[in-house]
């Protein structure tokens, strides 16, 4: 019956096809009061290249005034992505919003509920580039004597202006209307860094002798290998010099951690922003977005961008004042994480790959070491090993024994049962046991369901369920001479075939997961070769089962299959060991 074989071939072909898959919505009501974006950066100190204009300098209760936010003509058409417009009492600009708005550009603007009035502010709907936006303001029934329009404008994530003052409109008949307020100022603590080009190239020279290094691949040199992820730290009298290098589209970072889990970690970010790199200290509280430090703790910062590689260098004091929270002292031992990923306008996104994590804790100011690391947790490695052995070797061998050696050992018995059946049952029992243990390991590691693993865990759950159904079905099978035996045979074959096909798909998806990303594309080719090898042997034995074939030939084919299968499996297991 060649149907299952063809299914496996189709599955291999489908699994070799790569798939690809692809947030600023303006709902910023939490910023209604101070109109400050919660971006973790300070407002720009440069003059705002934007202006607010009105079509009428006076108003009466219920009147409508068209408000326009636009780029200053002499600024070179610097577009903006986000905005927040409010009208406030000119004598109390820190008070609540006054009046309400209606939209003229509903595709680019939306109304917000600030204070007790619906539609009392206008904001963007997306981060598309804009040069002008309009809205209509309606005066309330009991307006103040003067109303001033304010706007916060975001050019890009880290470049924005807060409460840009617009004109003051006067209530008809009112007297003593105050003049427009000067540009409001806010006092904040800036995180500043002095950025300069690197004057000394990165090198692995001195690793293990004068500085500690964590590298991926092991032993790589950032001065020669552009694919080298490199972190070094050199203790000095009162500071530690850090160097970080690696290929990254948006950001490169490392963290000091008390364990091998992300959360409550001391993080250092090198984020590409256009043609420059921002170097900042941050803190991760739980599995959340890093929060930038409120005070500058880094000195002598320098960076370089070249051929897709981000390199940054800085110093940090070994001990910091107690008032600076969330910073770890560098005279203690920590696990080291290196992560990289995308960034847009200085905003970082989830890392592209599983972070490189040092295998053991090290004292940052301790003796120089050549550190080893892994991107795959040990439990996930065992998960991959158990699933590969179960579904690439034991289940395939067990199926071959049952299908093609049943009649070769008709009377040979082991523990009172036919030899082929005992071997088949032992291999299938081992498959179920390996699957059960392997299935549980990711849940133990994650502490629950993984939200970023795509369809892989769903397929794994299905395979696990079918693995349980198969032995239960076998225990309840009718006698060999029963008229219903054919029903069991077809159900047993169908369930087993579906389980094998889904397991193969799950394994192909599994070796592309962040937690166990095998180097490609050759590792995918080795896995495909292992599957195709089993299919070819199965087809060969299927063909020869239609003709007279000597038992010795089948034994030779089985031996050759096992040698090839173990060869493919050894390569994959060794690759997992080195990830």
mmCIF file of N, CA, C and O in Angstrom, residues 346-397:
data_model
loop_
_atom_site.group_PDB
_atom_site.id
_atom_site.type_symbol
_atom_site.label_atom_id
_atom_site.label_comp_id
_atom_site.label_asym_id
_atom_site.label_seq_id
_atom_site.Cartn_x
_atom_site.Cartn_y
_atom_site.Cartn_z
ATOM 1 N N UNK A 346 13.749 53.771 16.518
ATOM 2 C CA UNK A 346 14.283 53.630 17.868
ATOM 3 C C UNK A 346 13.481 52.735 18.777
ATOM 4 O O UNK A 346 13.856 52.527 19.929
ATOM 5 N N UNK A 347 12.350 52.189 18.284
ATOM 6 C CA UNK A 347 11.511 51.300 19.091
ATOM 7 C C UNK A 347 11.926 49.861 18.817
ATOM 8 O O UNK A 347 12.002 49.445 17.659
ATOM 9 N N UNK A 348 12.213 49.100 19.862
ATOM 10 C CA UNK A 348 12.660 47.723 19.671
ATOM 11 C C UNK A 348 11.487 46.756 19.731
ATOM 12 O O UNK A 348 10.485 47.010 20.397
ATOM 13 N N UNK A 349 11.632 45.667 19.001
ATOM 14 C CA UNK A 349 10.628 44.612 18.961
ATOM 15 C C UNK A 349 11.216 43.326 19.531
ATOM 16 O O UNK A 349 12.402 43.248 19.826
ATOM 17 N N UNK A 350 10.366 42.325 19.653
ATOM 18 C CA UNK A 350 10.792 41.054 20.236
ATOM 19 C C UNK A 350 11.989 40.508 19.459
ATOM 20 O O UNK A 350 12.055 40.610 18.244
ATOM 21 N N UNK A 351 12.929 39.899 20.186
ATOM 22 C CA UNK A 351 14.145 39.406 19.564
ATOM 23 C C UNK A 351 13.837 38.369 18.486
ATOM 24 O O UNK A 351 12.882 37.599 18.577
ATOM 25 N N UNK A 352 14.679 38.367 17.443
ATOM 26 C CA UNK A 352 14.473 37.475 16.306
ATOM 27 C C UNK A 352 14.754 36.018 16.650
ATOM 28 O O UNK A 352 14.105 35.120 16.120
ATOM 29 N N UNK A 353 15.752 35.804 17.483
ATOM 30 C CA UNK A 353 16.136 34.443 17.859
ATOM 31 C C UNK A 353 16.151 34.319 19.369
ATOM 32 O O UNK A 353 16.122 35.317 20.094
ATOM 33 N N UNK A 354 16.188 33.083 19.818
ATOM 34 C CA UNK A 354 16.368 32.837 21.244
ATOM 35 C C UNK A 354 17.679 33.482 21.678
ATOM 36 O O UNK A 354 18.700 33.357 21.000
ATOM 37 N N UNK A 355 17.707 34.229 22.784
ATOM 38 C CA UNK A 355 18.959 34.867 23.214
ATOM 39 C C UNK A 355 20.056 33.838 23.470
ATOM 40 O O UNK A 355 19.796 32.696 23.852
ATOM 41 N N UNK A 356 21.289 34.266 23.240
ATOM 42 C CA UNK A 356 22.442 33.467 23.626
ATOM 43 C C UNK A 356 22.639 33.631 25.127
ATOM 44 O O UNK A 356 22.761 34.753 25.615
ATOM 45 N N UNK A 357 22.638 32.532 25.866
ATOM 46 C CA UNK A 357 22.714 32.576 27.329
ATOM 47 C C UNK A 357 23.961 31.822 27.771
ATOM 48 O O UNK A 357 24.205 30.695 27.332
ATOM 49 N N UNK A 358 24.746 32.451 28.626
ATOM 50 C CA UNK A 358 25.955 31.794 29.122
ATOM 51 C C UNK A 358 25.584 30.543 29.910
ATOM 52 O O UNK A 358 24.538 30.494 30.572
ATOM 53 N N UNK A 359 26.437 29.546 29.832
ATOM 54 C CA UNK A 359 26.120 28.266 30.473
ATOM 55 C C UNK A 359 26.205 28.341 31.991
ATOM 56 O O UNK A 359 25.619 27.507 32.683
ATOM 57 N N UNK A 360 26.963 29.308 32.523
ATOM 58 C CA UNK A 360 27.070 29.432 33.975
ATOM 59 C C UNK A 360 27.211 30.908 34.350
ATOM 60 O O UNK A 360 27.475 31.765 33.502
ATOM 61 N N UNK A 361 27.001 31.200 35.631
ATOM 62 C CA UNK A 361 27.165 32.558 36.117
ATOM 63 C C UNK A 361 28.648 32.919 36.192
ATOM 64 O O UNK A 361 29.498 32.058 36.414
ATOM 65 N N UNK A 362 28.922 34.194 35.982
ATOM 66 C CA UNK A 362 30.304 34.667 36.078
ATOM 67 C C UNK A 362 30.334 36.010 36.787
ATOM 68 O O UNK A 362 29.383 36.812 36.662
ATOM 69 N N UNK A 363 31.387 36.260 37.545
ATOM 70 C CA UNK A 363 31.561 37.545 38.222
ATOM 71 C C UNK A 363 32.118 38.531 37.206
ATOM 72 O O UNK A 363 33.175 38.281 36.610
ATOM 73 N N UNK A 364 31.430 39.635 36.997
ATOM 74 C CA UNK A 364 31.824 40.579 35.946
ATOM 75 C C UNK A 364 33.232 41.123 36.202
ATOM 76 O O UNK A 364 34.004 41.336 35.268
ATOM 77 N N UNK A 365 33.583 41.341 37.467
ATOM 78 C CA UNK A 365 34.915 41.852 37.791
ATOM 79 C C UNK A 365 35.892 40.741 38.134
ATOM 80 O O UNK A 365 36.983 40.999 38.639
ATOM 81 N N UNK A 366 35.499 39.495 37.856
ATOM 82 C CA UNK A 366 36.350 38.362 38.204
ATOM 83 C C UNK A 366 37.442 38.125 37.182
ATOM 84 O O UNK A 366 37.657 38.905 36.255
ATOM 85 N N UNK A 367 38.167 37.018 37.326
ATOM 86 C CA UNK A 367 39.254 36.689 36.402
ATOM 87 C C UNK A 367 38.725 36.529 34.979
ATOM 88 O O UNK A 367 37.584 36.094 34.780
ATOM 89 N N UNK A 368 39.516 36.853 33.969
ATOM 90 C CA UNK A 368 39.091 36.723 32.570
ATOM 91 C C UNK A 368 38.736 35.276 32.221
ATOM 92 O O UNK A 368 39.402 34.336 32.660
ATOM 93 N N UNK A 369 37.683 35.103 31.432
ATOM 94 C CA UNK A 369 37.226 33.783 31.037
ATOM 95 C C UNK A 369 36.840 33.785 29.568
ATOM 96 O O UNK A 369 36.426 34.806 29.018
ATOM 97 N N UNK A 370 36.947 32.632 28.949
ATOM 98 C CA UNK A 370 36.314 32.379 27.663
ATOM 99 C C UNK A 370 34.999 31.665 27.960
ATOM 100 O O UNK A 370 34.994 30.476 28.294
ATOM 101 N N UNK A 371 33.896 32.384 27.884
ATOM 102 C CA UNK A 371 32.605 31.856 28.306
ATOM 103 C C UNK A 371 31.935 31.078 27.184
ATOM 104 O O UNK A 371 32.056 31.431 26.004
ATOM 105 N N UNK A 372 31.224 30.044 27.555
ATOM 106 C CA UNK A 372 30.424 29.277 26.598
ATOM 107 C C UNK A 372 28.963 29.631 26.786
ATOM 108 O O UNK A 372 28.537 30.015 27.881
ATOM 109 N N UNK A 373 28.201 29.517 25.707
ATOM 110 C CA UNK A 373 26.786 29.835 25.792
ATOM 111 C C UNK A 373 25.965 28.984 24.851
ATOM 112 O O UNK A 373 26.505 28.271 23.994
ATOM 113 N N UNK A 374 24.660 29.059 25.020
ATOM 114 C CA UNK A 374 23.748 28.296 24.169
ATOM 115 C C UNK A 374 22.487 29.112 23.932
ATOM 116 O O UNK A 374 22.054 29.865 24.806
ATOM 117 N N UNK A 375 21.916 28.952 22.747
ATOM 118 C CA UNK A 375 20.647 29.606 22.441
ATOM 119 C C UNK A 375 19.458 28.688 22.720
ATOM 120 O O UNK A 375 18.310 29.092 22.540
ATOM 121 N N UNK A 376 19.731 27.473 23.097
ATOM 122 C CA UNK A 376 18.647 26.520 23.324
ATOM 123 C C UNK A 376 18.704 25.978 24.745
ATOM 124 O O UNK A 376 19.729 25.430 25.155
ATOM 125 N N UNK A 377 17.620 26.081 25.515
ATOM 126 C CA UNK A 377 17.601 25.532 26.873
ATOM 127 C C UNK A 377 17.740 24.012 26.849
ATOM 128 O O UNK A 377 17.313 23.343 25.891
ATOM 129 N N UNK A 378 18.320 23.467 27.898
ATOM 130 C CA UNK A 378 18.590 22.030 27.961
ATOM 131 C C UNK A 378 17.306 21.207 27.820
ATOM 132 O O UNK A 378 17.290 20.190 27.110
ATOM 133 N N UNK A 379 16.229 21.636 28.468
ATOM 134 C CA UNK A 379 14.972 20.883 28.383
ATOM 135 C C UNK A 379 14.451 20.844 26.954
ATOM 136 O O UNK A 379 13.909 19.821 26.505
ATOM 137 N N UNK A 380 14.605 21.944 26.225
ATOM 138 C CA UNK A 380 14.132 21.975 24.843
ATOM 139 C C UNK A 380 15.014 21.101 23.964
ATOM 140 O O UNK A 380 14.544 20.456 23.016
ATOM 141 N N UNK A 381 16.309 21.045 24.277
ATOM 142 C CA UNK A 381 17.190 20.146 23.531
ATOM 143 C C UNK A 381 16.751 18.695 23.712
ATOM 144 O O UNK A 381 16.684 17.927 22.736
ATOM 145 N N UNK A 382 16.475 18.302 24.947
ATOM 146 C CA UNK A 382 16.010 16.933 25.188
ATOM 147 C C UNK A 382 14.665 16.682 24.515
ATOM 148 O O UNK A 382 14.397 15.571 24.039
ATOM 149 N N UNK A 383 13.814 17.691 24.485
ATOM 150 C CA UNK A 383 12.535 17.572 23.774
ATOM 151 C C UNK A 383 12.789 17.190 22.315
ATOM 152 O O UNK A 383 12.177 16.260 21.772
ATOM 153 N N UNK A 384 13.712 17.918 21.673
ATOM 154 C CA UNK A 384 14.024 17.619 20.284
ATOM 155 C C UNK A 384 14.634 16.251 20.106
ATOM 156 O O UNK A 384 14.294 15.520 19.164
ATOM 157 N N UNK A 385 15.536 15.867 20.998
ATOM 158 C CA UNK A 385 16.188 14.553 20.903
ATOM 159 C C UNK A 385 15.167 13.435 21.025
ATOM 160 O O UNK A 385 15.146 12.489 20.207
ATOM 161 N N UNK A 386 14.310 13.506 22.034
ATOM 162 C CA UNK A 386 13.324 12.437 22.247
ATOM 163 C C UNK A 386 12.369 12.315 21.065
ATOM 164 O O UNK A 386 12.043 11.204 20.627
ATOM 165 N N UNK A 387 11.928 13.446 20.507
ATOM 166 C CA UNK A 387 10.990 13.394 19.394
ATOM 167 C C UNK A 387 11.663 12.869 18.124
ATOM 168 O O UNK A 387 11.047 12.114 17.351
ATOM 169 N N UNK A 388 12.912 13.237 17.897
ATOM 170 C CA UNK A 388 13.618 12.717 16.727
ATOM 171 C C UNK A 388 13.827 11.212 16.819
ATOM 172 O O UNK A 388 13.569 10.476 15.849
ATOM 173 N N UNK A 389 14.291 10.742 17.970
ATOM 174 C CA UNK A 389 14.508 9.299 18.130
ATOM 175 C C UNK A 389 13.193 8.544 17.978
ATOM 176 O O UNK A 389 13.128 7.504 17.298
ATOM 177 N N UNK A 390 12.119 9.083 18.566
ATOM 178 C CA UNK A 390 10.825 8.389 18.532
ATOM 179 C C UNK A 390 10.263 8.309 17.123
ATOM 180 O O UNK A 390 9.866 7.227 16.660
ATOM 181 N N UNK A 391 10.241 9.455 16.398
ATOM 182 C CA UNK A 391 9.492 9.498 15.144
ATOM 183 C C UNK A 391 10.360 9.372 13.899
ATOM 184 O O UNK A 391 9.830 9.219 12.795
ATOM 185 N N UNK A 392 11.671 9.404 14.048
ATOM 186 C CA UNK A 392 12.548 9.161 12.907
ATOM 187 C C UNK A 392 13.114 7.748 12.912
ATOM 188 O O UNK A 392 13.473 7.228 11.860
ATOM 189 N N UNK A 393 13.231 7.125 14.100
ATOM 190 C CA UNK A 393 13.898 5.820 14.183
ATOM 191 C C UNK A 393 12.984 4.725 14.712
ATOM 192 O O UNK A 393 12.688 3.758 14.002
ATOM 193 N N UNK A 394 12.536 4.844 15.960
ATOM 194 C CA UNK A 394 11.820 3.706 16.571
ATOM 195 C C UNK A 394 10.500 3.410 15.872
ATOM 196 O O UNK A 394 10.179 2.246 15.618
ATOM 197 N N UNK A 395 9.728 4.455 15.539
ATOM 198 C CA UNK A 395 8.429 4.181 14.919
ATOM 199 C C UNK A 395 8.605 3.641 13.504
ATOM 200 O O UNK A 395 7.887 2.716 13.086
ATOM 201 N N UNK A 396 9.577 4.177 12.754
ATOM 202 C CA UNK A 396 9.801 3.690 11.388
ATOM 203 C C UNK A 396 10.275 2.242 11.397
ATOM 204 O O UNK A 396 9.802 1.407 10.599
ATOM 205 N N UNK A 397 11.195 1.928 12.285
ATOM 206 C CA UNK A 397 11.683 0.546 12.385
ATOM 207 C C UNK A 397 10.564 -0.390 12.807
ATOM 208 O O UNK A 397 10.424 -1.507 12.266
#
